[in-house]
PDB file of C-alpha atoms in Angstrom:
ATOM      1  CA  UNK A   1     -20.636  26.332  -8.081  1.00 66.00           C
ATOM      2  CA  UNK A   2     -17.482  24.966  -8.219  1.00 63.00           C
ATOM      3  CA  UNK A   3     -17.347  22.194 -11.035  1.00 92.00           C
ATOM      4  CA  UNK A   4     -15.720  20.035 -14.396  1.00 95.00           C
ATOM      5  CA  UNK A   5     -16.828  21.684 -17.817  1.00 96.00           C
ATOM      6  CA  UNK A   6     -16.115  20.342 -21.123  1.00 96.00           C
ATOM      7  CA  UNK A   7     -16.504  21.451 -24.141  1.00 91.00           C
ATOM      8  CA  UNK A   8     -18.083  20.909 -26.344  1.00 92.00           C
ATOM      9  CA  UNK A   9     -20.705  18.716 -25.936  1.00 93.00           C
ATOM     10  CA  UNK A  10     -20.962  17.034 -28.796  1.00 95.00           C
ATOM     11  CA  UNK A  11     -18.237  17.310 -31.667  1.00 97.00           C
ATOM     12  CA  UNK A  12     -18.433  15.925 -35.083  1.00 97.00           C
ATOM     13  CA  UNK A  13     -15.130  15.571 -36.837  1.00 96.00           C
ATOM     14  CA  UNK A  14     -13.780  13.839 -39.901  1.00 97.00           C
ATOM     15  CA  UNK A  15     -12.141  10.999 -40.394  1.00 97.00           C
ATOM     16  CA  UNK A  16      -8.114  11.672 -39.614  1.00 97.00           C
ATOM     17  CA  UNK A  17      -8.454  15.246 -38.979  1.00 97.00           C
ATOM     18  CA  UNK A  18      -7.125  16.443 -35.627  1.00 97.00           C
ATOM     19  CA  UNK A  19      -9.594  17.211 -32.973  1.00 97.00           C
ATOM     20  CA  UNK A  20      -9.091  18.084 -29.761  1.00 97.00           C
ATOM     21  CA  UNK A  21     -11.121  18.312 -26.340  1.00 97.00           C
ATOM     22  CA  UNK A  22     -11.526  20.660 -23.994  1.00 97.00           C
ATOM     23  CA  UNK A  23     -12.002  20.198 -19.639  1.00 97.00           C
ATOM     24  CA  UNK A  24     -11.706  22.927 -17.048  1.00 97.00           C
ATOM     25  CA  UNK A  25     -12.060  23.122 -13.747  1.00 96.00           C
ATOM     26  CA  UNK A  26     -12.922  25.122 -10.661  1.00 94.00           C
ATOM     27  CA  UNK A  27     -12.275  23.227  -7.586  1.00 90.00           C
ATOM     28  CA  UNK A  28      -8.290  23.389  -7.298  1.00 90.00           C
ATOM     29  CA  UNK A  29      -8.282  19.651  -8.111  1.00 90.00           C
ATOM     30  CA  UNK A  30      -4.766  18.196  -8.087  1.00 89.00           C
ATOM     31  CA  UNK A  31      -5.426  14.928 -10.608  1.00 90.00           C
ATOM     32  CA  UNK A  32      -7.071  15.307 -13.952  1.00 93.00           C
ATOM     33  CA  UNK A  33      -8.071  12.411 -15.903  1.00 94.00           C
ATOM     34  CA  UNK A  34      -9.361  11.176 -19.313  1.00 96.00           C
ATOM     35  CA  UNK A  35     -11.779   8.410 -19.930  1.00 96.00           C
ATOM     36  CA  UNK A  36     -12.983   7.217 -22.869  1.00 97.00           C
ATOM     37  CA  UNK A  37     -16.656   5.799 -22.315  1.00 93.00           C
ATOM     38  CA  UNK A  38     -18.085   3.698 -25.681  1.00 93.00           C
ATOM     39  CA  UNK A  39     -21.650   2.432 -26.013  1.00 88.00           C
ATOM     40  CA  UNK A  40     -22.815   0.235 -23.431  1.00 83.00           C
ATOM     41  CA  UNK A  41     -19.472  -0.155 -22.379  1.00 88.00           C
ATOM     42  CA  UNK A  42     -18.314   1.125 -18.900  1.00 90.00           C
ATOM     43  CA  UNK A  43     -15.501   4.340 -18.706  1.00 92.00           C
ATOM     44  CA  UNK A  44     -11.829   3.136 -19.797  1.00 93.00           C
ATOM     45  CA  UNK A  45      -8.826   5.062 -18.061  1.00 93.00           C
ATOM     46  CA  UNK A  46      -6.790   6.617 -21.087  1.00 96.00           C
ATOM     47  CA  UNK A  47      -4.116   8.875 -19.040  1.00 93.00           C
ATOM     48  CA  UNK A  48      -4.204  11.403 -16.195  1.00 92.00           C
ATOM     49  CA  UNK A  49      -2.010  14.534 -14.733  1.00 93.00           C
ATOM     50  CA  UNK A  50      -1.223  14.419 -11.191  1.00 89.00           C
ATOM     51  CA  UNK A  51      -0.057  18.225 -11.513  1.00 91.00           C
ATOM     52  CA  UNK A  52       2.011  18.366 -13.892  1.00 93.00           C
ATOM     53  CA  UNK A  53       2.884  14.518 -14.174  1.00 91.00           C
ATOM     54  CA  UNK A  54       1.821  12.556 -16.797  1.00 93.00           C
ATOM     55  CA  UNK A  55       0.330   8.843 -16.713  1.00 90.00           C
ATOM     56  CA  UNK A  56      -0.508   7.176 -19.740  1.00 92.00           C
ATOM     57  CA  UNK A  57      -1.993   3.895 -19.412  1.00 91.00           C
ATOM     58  CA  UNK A  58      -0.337   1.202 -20.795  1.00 90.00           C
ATOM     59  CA  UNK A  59      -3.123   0.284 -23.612  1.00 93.00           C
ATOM     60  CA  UNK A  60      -3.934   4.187 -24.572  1.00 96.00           C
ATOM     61  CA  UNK A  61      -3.019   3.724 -28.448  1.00 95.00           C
ATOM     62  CA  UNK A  62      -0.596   6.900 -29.422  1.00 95.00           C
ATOM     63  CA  UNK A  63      -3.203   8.153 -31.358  1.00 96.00           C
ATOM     64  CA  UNK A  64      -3.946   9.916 -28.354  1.00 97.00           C
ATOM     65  CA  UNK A  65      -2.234  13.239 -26.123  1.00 97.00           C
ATOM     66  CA  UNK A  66      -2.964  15.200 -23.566  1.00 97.00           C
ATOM     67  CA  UNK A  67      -1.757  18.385 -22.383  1.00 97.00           C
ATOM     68  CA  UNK A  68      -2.598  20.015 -19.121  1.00 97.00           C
ATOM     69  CA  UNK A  69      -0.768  23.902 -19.351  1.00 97.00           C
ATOM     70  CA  UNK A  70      -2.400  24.487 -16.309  1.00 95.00           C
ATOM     71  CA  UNK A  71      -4.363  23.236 -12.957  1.00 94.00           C
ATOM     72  CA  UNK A  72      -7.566  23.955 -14.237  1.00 96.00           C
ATOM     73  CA  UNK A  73      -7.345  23.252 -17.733  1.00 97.00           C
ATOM     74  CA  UNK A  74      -6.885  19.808 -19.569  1.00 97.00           C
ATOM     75  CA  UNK A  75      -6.939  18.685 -23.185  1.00 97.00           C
ATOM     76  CA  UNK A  76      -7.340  15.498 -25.270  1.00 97.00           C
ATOM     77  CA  UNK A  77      -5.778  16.001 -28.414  1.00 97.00           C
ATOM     78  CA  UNK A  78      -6.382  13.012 -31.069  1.00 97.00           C
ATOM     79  CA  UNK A  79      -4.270  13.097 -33.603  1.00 97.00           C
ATOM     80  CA  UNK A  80      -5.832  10.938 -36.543  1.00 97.00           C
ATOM     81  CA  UNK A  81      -9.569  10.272 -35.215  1.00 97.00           C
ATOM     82  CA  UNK A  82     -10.467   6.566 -36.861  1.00 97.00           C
ATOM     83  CA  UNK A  83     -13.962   5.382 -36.767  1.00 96.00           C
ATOM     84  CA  UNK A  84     -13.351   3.389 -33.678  1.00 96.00           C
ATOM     85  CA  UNK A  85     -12.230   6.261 -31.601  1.00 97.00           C
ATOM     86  CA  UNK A  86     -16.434   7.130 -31.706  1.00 97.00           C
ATOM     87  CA  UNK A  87     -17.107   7.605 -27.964  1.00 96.00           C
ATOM     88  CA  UNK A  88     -18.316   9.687 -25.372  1.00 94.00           C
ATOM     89  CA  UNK A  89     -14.734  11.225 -23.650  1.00 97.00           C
ATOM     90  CA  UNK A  90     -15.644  11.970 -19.751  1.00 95.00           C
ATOM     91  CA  UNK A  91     -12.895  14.507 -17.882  1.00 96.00           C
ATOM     92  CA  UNK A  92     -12.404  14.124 -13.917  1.00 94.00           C
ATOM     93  CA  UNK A  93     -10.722  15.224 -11.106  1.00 92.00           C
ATOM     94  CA  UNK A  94     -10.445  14.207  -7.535  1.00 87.00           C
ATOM     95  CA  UNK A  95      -7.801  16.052  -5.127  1.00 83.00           C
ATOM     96  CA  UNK A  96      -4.515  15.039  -3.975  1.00 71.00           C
ATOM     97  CA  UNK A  97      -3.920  11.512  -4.632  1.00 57.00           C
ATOM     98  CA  UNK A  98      -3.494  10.461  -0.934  1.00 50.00           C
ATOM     99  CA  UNK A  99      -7.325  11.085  -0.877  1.00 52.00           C
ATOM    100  CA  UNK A 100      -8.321   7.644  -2.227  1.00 54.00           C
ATOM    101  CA  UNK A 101     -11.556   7.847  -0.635  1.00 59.00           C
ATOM    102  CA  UNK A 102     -12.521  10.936  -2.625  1.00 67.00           C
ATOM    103  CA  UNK A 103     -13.574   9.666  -5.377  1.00 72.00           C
ATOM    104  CA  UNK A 104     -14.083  11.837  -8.533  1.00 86.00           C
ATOM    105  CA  UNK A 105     -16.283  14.932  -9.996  1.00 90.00           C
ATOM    106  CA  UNK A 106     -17.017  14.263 -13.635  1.00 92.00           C
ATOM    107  CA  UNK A 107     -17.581  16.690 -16.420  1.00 94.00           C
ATOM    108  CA  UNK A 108     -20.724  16.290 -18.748  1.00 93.00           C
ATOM    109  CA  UNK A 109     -18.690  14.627 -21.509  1.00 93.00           C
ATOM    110  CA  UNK A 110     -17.928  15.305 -25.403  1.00 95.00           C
ATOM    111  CA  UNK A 111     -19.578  12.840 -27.472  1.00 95.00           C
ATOM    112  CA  UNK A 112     -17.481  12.375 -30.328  1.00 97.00           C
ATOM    113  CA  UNK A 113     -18.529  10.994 -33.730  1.00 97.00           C
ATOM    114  CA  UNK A 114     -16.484  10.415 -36.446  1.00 97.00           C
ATOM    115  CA  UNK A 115     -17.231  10.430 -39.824  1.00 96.00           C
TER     116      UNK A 115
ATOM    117  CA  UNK B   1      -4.869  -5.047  -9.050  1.00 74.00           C
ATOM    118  CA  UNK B   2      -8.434  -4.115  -7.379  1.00 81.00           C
ATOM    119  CA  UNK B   3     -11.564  -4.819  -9.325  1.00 87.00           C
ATOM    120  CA  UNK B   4     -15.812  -4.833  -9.215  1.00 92.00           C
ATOM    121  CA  UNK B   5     -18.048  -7.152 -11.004  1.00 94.00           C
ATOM    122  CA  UNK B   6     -21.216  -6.534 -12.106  1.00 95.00           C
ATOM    123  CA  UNK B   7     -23.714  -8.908 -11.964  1.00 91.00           C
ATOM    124  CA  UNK B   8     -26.401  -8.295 -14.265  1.00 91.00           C
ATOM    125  CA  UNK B   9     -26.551  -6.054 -17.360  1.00 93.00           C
ATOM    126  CA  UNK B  10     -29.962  -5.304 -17.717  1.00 96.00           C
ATOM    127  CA  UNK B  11     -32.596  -4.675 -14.186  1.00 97.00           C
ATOM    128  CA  UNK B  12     -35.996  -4.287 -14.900  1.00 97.00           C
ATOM    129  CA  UNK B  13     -38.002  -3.451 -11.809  1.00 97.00           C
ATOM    130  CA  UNK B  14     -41.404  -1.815 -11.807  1.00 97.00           C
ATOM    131  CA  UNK B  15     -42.193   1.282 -10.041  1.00 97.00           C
ATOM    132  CA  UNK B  16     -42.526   1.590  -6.033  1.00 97.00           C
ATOM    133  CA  UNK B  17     -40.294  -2.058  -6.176  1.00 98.00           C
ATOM    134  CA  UNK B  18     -37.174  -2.779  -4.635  1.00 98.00           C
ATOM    135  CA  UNK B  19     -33.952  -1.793  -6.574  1.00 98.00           C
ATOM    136  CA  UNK B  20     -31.077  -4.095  -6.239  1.00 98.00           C
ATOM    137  CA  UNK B  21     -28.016  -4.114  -8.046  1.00 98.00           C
ATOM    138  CA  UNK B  22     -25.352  -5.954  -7.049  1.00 97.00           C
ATOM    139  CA  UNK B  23     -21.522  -5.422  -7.433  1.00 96.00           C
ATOM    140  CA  UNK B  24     -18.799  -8.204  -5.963  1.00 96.00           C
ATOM    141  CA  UNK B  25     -15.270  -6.318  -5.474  1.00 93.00           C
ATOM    142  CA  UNK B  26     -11.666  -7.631  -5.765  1.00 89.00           C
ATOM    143  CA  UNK B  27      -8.735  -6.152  -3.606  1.00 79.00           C
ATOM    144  CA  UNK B  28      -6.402  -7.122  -1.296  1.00 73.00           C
ATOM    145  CA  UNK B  29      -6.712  -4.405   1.088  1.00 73.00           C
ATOM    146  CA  UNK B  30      -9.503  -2.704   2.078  1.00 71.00           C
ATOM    147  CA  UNK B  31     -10.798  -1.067  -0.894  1.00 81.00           C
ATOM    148  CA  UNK B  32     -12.773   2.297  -1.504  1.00 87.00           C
ATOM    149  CA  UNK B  33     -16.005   1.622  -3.108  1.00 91.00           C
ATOM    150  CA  UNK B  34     -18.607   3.535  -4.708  1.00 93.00           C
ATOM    151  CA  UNK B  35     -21.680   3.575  -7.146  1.00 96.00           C
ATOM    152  CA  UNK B  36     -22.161   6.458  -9.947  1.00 95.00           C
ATOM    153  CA  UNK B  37     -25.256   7.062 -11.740  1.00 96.00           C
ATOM    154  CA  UNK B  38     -25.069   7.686 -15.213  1.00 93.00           C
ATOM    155  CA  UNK B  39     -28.307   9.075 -17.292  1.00 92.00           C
ATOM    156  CA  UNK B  40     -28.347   9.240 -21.095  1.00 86.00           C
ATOM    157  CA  UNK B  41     -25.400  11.626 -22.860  1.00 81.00           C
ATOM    158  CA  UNK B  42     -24.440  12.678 -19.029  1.00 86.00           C
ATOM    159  CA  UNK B  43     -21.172  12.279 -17.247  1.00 88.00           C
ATOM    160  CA  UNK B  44     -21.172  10.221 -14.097  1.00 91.00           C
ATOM    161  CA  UNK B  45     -23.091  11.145 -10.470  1.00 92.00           C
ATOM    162  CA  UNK B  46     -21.428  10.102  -7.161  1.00 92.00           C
ATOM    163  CA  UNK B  47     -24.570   8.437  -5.566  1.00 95.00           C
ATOM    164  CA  UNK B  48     -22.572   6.919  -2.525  1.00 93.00           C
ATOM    165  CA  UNK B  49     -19.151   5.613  -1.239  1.00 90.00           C
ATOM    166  CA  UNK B  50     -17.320   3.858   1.009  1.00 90.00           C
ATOM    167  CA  UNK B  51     -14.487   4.437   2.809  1.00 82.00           C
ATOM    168  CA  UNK B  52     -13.957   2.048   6.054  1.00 76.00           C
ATOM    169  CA  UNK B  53     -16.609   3.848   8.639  1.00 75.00           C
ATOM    170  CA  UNK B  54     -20.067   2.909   8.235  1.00 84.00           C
ATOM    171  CA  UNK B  55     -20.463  -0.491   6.468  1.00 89.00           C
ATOM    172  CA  UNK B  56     -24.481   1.167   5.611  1.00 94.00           C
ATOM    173  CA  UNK B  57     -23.970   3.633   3.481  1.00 94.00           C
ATOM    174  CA  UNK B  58     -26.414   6.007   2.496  1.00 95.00           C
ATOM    175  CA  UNK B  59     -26.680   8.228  -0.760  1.00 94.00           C
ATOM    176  CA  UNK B  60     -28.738  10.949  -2.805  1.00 93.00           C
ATOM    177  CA  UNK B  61     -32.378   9.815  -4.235  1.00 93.00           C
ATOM    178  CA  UNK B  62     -32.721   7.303  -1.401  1.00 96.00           C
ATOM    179  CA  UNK B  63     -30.429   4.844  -2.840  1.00 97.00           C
ATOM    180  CA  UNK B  64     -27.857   3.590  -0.081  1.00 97.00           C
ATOM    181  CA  UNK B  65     -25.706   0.443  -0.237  1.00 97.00           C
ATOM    182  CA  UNK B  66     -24.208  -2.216   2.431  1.00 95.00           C
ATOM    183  CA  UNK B  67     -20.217  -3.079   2.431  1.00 94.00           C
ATOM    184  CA  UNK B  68     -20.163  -6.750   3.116  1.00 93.00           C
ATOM    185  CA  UNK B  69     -16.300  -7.923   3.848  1.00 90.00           C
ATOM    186  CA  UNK B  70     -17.196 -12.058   3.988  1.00 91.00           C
ATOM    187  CA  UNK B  71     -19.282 -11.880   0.646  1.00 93.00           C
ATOM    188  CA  UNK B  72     -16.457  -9.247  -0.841  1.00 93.00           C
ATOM    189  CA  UNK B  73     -20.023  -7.568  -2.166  1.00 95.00           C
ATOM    190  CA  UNK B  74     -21.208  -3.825  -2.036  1.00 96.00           C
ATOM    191  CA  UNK B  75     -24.400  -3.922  -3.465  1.00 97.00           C
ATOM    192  CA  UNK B  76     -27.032  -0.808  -4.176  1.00 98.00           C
ATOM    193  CA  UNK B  77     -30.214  -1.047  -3.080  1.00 98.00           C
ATOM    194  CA  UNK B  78     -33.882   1.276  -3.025  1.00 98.00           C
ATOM    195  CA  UNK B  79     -36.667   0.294  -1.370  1.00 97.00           C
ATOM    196  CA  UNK B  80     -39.035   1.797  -3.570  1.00 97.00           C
ATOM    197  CA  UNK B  81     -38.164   2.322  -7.246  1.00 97.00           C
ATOM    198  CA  UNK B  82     -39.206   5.502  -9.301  1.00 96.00           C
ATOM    199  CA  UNK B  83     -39.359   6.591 -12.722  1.00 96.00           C
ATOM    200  CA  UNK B  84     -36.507   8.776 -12.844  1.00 95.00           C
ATOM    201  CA  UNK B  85     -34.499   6.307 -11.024  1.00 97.00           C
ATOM    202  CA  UNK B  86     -34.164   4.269 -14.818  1.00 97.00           C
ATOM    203  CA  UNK B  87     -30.434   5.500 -15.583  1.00 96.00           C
ATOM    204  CA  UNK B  88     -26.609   3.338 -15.676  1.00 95.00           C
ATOM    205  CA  UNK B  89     -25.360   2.538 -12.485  1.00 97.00           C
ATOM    206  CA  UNK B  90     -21.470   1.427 -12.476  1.00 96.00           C
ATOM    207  CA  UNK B  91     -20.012   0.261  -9.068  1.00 96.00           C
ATOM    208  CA  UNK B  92     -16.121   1.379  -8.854  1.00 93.00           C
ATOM    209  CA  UNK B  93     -13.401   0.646  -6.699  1.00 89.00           C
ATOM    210  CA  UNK B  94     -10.560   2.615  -6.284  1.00 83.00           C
ATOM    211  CA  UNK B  95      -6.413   1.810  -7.310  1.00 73.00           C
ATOM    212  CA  UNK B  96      -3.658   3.245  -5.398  1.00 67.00           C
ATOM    213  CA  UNK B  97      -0.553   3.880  -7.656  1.00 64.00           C
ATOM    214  CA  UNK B  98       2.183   6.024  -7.454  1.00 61.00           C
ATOM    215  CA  UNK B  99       0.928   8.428  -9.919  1.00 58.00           C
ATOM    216  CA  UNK B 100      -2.665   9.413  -8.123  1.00 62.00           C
ATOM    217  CA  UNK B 101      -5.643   6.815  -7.001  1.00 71.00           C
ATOM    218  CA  UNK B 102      -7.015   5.865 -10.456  1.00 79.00           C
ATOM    219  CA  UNK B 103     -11.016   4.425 -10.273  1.00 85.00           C
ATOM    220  CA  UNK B 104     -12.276   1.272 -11.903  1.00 88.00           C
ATOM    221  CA  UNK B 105     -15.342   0.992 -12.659  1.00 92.00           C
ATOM    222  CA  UNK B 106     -17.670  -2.508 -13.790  1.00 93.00           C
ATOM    223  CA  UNK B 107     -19.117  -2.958 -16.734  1.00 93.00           C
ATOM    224  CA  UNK B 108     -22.434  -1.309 -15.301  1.00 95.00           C
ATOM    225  CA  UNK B 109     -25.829  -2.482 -14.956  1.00 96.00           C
ATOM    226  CA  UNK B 110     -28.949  -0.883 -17.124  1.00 96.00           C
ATOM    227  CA  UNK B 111     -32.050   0.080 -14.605  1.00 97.00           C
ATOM    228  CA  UNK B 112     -35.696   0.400 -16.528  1.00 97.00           C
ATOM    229  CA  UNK B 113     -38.261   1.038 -14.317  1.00 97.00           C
ATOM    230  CA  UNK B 114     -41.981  -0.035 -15.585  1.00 96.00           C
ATOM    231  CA  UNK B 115     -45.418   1.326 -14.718  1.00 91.00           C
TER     232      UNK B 115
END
């Protein structure tokens, strides 16, 4: 079945040590995003790759990257994990951008603690 | 900018009730809308969307919701709730920009469903 992996699930990582997560996916999708999901708190847009064009949002702290080396693979690198950065991080895609009323195909998520 | 508010945090409905969660939407043009489902340490389930045909929209588990232009509202509804139905439902409305349609999502609502 064609779908959005991440890995891994869940990912414990120290306090300002680099981490970095992992999406893939199987259904061609032109537009990859990141959102960072904390508790109780609905999914906030932190960048996403149309191709090979990157769109950071304006509030994404630079704490946080992305790289997308190809169409089915994406990353979230963060480069100096603080105790606030504690979240679930939920990868989707959705197809050409002119497809509005697509809507998106989410991955299972990475909960991230920090500690 | 296009938006959805959630009206209610926290639904408590016992089982075989109606389900009703409402979700008001902001945009001016006619907006995509949709409802995810979101169950614990999960990513996010398209239940249903919109997307200028029907105005009753139908989804998976029974769920199905109305698009209401003169009450700007788009609100999910069951007619008879079950257990497994208790889950996070967000209500989203997609963004047009240059860079790919981006989703944004309300602050969801919490669904417990009683005995």
């Amino acid at each position: 079945d064609a779908m959005v992996i991440q890995n891994p699930r869940y990912q414990v990582t120290q306090f300002g040590k680099p981490v970095t997560l992992s999406c893939s996916q199987t259904l061609n999708h032109n537009v990859m995003y990141w959102y960072q999901q904390k508790s109780s708190q609905a999914p906030k847009l932190l960048f996403h790759y149309y191709d090979k064009d990157f769109n950071n949002e304006a509030d994404t702290p630079d704490n946080f990257q992305s790289r997308r080396p190809n169409t089915s693979f994406c990353f979230l690198d963060i480069r100096s994990p603080g105790l606030g950065d504690a979240a679930m991080y939920l990868c989707a895609t959705s197809p050409r951008g002119g497809m509005t009323n697509y809507g998106y195909t989410f991955g299972s998520g990475t909960r991230l603690t920090v500690v | 900018a296009q938006s959805v508010t959630q009206l209610g945090s926290h639904v408590s409905v016992s089982e075989g009730a109606l389900v009703l969660l409402r979700c008001n939407y902001s945009s001016s043009v006619p907006p995509y809308l949709f409802w995810y489902v979101q169950y614990p340490n999960q990513g996010l389930q398209l239940l249903l969307k919109y997307t200028s045909a029907a105005t009753l929209v139908k989804g998976i588990n029974g769920f199905e919701a109305e698009f209401k232009k003169s009450e700007t509202s788009f609100h999910l509804t069951k007619p008879s709730a079950h257990m497994s139905d208790a889950a996070e439902y967000f209500c989203a409305v997609t963004e047009i920009t240059g860079g790919g349609n981006k989703l944004t999502f309300g602050t969801g609502t919490q669904l417990k469903v009683e005995l």
